[in-house]
GROMACS .gro file of C-alpha atoms in nm:
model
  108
    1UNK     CA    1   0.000   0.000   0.000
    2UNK     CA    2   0.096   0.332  -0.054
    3UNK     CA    3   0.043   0.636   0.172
    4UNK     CA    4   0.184   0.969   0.188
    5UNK     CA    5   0.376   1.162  -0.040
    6UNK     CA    6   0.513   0.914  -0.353
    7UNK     CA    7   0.712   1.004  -0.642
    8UNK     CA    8   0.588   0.862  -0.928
    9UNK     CA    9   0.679   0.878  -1.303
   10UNK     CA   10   0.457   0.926  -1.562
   11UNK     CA   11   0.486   1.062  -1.926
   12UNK     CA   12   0.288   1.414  -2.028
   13UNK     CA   13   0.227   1.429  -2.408
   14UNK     CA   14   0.302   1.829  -2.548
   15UNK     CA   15   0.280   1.934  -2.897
   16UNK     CA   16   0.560   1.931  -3.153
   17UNK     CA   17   0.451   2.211  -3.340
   18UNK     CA   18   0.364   2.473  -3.029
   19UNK     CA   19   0.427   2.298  -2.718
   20UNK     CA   20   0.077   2.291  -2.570
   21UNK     CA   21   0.031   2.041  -2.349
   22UNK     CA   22  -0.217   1.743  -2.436
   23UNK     CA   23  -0.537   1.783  -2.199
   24UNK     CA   24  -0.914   1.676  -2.204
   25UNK     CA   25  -1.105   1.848  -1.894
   26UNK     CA   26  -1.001   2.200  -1.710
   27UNK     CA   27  -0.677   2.239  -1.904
   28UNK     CA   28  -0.507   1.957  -1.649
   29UNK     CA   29  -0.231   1.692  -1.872
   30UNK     CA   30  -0.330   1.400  -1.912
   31UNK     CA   31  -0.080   1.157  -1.725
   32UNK     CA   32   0.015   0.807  -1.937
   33UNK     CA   33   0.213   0.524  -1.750
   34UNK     CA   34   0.408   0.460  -2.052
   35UNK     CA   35   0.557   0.631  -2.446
   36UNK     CA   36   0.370   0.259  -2.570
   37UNK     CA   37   0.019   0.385  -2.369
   38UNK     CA   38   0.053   0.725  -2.491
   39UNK     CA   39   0.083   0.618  -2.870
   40UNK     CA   40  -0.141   0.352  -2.860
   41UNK     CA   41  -0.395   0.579  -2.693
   42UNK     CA   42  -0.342   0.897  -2.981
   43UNK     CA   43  -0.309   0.572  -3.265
   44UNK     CA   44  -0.687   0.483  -3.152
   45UNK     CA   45  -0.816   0.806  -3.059
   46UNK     CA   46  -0.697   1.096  -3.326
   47UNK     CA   47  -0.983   1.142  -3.494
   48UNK     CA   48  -1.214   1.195  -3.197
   49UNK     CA   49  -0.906   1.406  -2.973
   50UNK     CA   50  -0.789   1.630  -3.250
   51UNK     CA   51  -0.418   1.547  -3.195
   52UNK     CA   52  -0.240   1.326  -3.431
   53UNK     CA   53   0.082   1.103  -3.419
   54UNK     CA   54   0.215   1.043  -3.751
   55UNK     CA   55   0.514   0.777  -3.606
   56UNK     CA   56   0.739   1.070  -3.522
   57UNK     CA   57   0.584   1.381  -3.464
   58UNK     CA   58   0.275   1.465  -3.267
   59UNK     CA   59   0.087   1.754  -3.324
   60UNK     CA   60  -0.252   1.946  -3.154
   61UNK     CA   61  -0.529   2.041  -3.332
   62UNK     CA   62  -0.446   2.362  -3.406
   63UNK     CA   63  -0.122   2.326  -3.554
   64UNK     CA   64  -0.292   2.083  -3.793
   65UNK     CA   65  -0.523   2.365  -3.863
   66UNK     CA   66  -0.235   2.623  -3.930
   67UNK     CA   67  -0.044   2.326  -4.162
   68UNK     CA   68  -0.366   2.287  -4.324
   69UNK     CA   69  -0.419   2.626  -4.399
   70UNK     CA   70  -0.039   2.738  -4.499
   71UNK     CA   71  -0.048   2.411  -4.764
   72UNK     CA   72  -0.434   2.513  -4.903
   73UNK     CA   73  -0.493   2.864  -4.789
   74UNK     CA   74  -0.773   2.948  -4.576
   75UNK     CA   75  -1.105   2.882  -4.565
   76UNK     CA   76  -1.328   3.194  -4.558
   77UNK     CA   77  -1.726   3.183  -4.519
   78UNK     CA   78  -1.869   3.423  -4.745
   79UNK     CA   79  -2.110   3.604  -4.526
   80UNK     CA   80  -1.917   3.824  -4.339
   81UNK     CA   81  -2.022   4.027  -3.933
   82UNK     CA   82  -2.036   4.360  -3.935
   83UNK     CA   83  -1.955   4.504  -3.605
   84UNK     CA   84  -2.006   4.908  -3.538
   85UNK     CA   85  -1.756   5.048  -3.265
   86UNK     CA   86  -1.750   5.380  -3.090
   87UNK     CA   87  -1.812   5.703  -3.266
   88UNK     CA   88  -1.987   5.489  -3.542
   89UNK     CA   89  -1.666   5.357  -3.697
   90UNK     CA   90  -1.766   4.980  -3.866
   91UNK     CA   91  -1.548   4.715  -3.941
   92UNK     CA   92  -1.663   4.365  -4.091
   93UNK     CA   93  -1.455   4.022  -4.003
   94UNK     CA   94  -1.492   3.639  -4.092
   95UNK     CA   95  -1.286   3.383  -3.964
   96UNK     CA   96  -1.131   3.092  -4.138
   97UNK     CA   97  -1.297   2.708  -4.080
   98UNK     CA   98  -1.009   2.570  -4.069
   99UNK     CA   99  -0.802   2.727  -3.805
  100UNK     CA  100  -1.000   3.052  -3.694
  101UNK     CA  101  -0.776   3.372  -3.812
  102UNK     CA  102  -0.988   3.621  -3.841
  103UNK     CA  103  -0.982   3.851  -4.149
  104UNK     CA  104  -1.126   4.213  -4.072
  105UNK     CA  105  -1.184   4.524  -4.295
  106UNK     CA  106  -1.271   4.833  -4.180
  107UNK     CA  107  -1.596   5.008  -4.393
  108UNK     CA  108  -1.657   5.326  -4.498
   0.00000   0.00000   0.00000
């Protein structure tokens, strides 16, 4: 039995790309016993956790979004929202689908 204060090791998956840590409730890492759990775990479970392990690199969701975008280009809606500031200044934005950068113009 265990009691008390125990060191333990564990391994903590972060993104190649941007170095975000892999998490799936309140922004906490998610702790794997083993590199073997950890890729067998992202090998099953890509598609539904957005991150993806390609046998040497694993990347979050949004770097695959920015990759995505920087091979294709981004993908722009074509209705756009107009928003009207302070002193009646208006600007209209849209973000891309892909990996949400906005793209804002200011009206006239």
């Amino acid at each position: 039995m265990k009691a008390g204060f125990v060191i333990e090791e564990h391994v903590v998956v972060y993104c190649d790309g941007c170095g975000d840590h892999y998490s799936e409730k309140d922004n906490e890492s998610i702790c794997f016993h083993s590199i073997a759990q950890a890729i067998a775990y992202f090998s099953a479970h890509s598609a539904t956790v957005g991150w993806v392990y390609d046998g040497d690199r694993i990347l979050c969701d949004g770097c695959i979004a920015t990759l995505h975008c920087l091979q294709y280009g981004h993908t722009y809606p074509d209705t756009w929202q107009t928003t009207v500031w302070p002193l009646g200044k208006l600007t209209r934005s849209r973000s891309c689908a892909e990996c949400g950068i906005p793209e804002i113009e200011a009206q006239s």
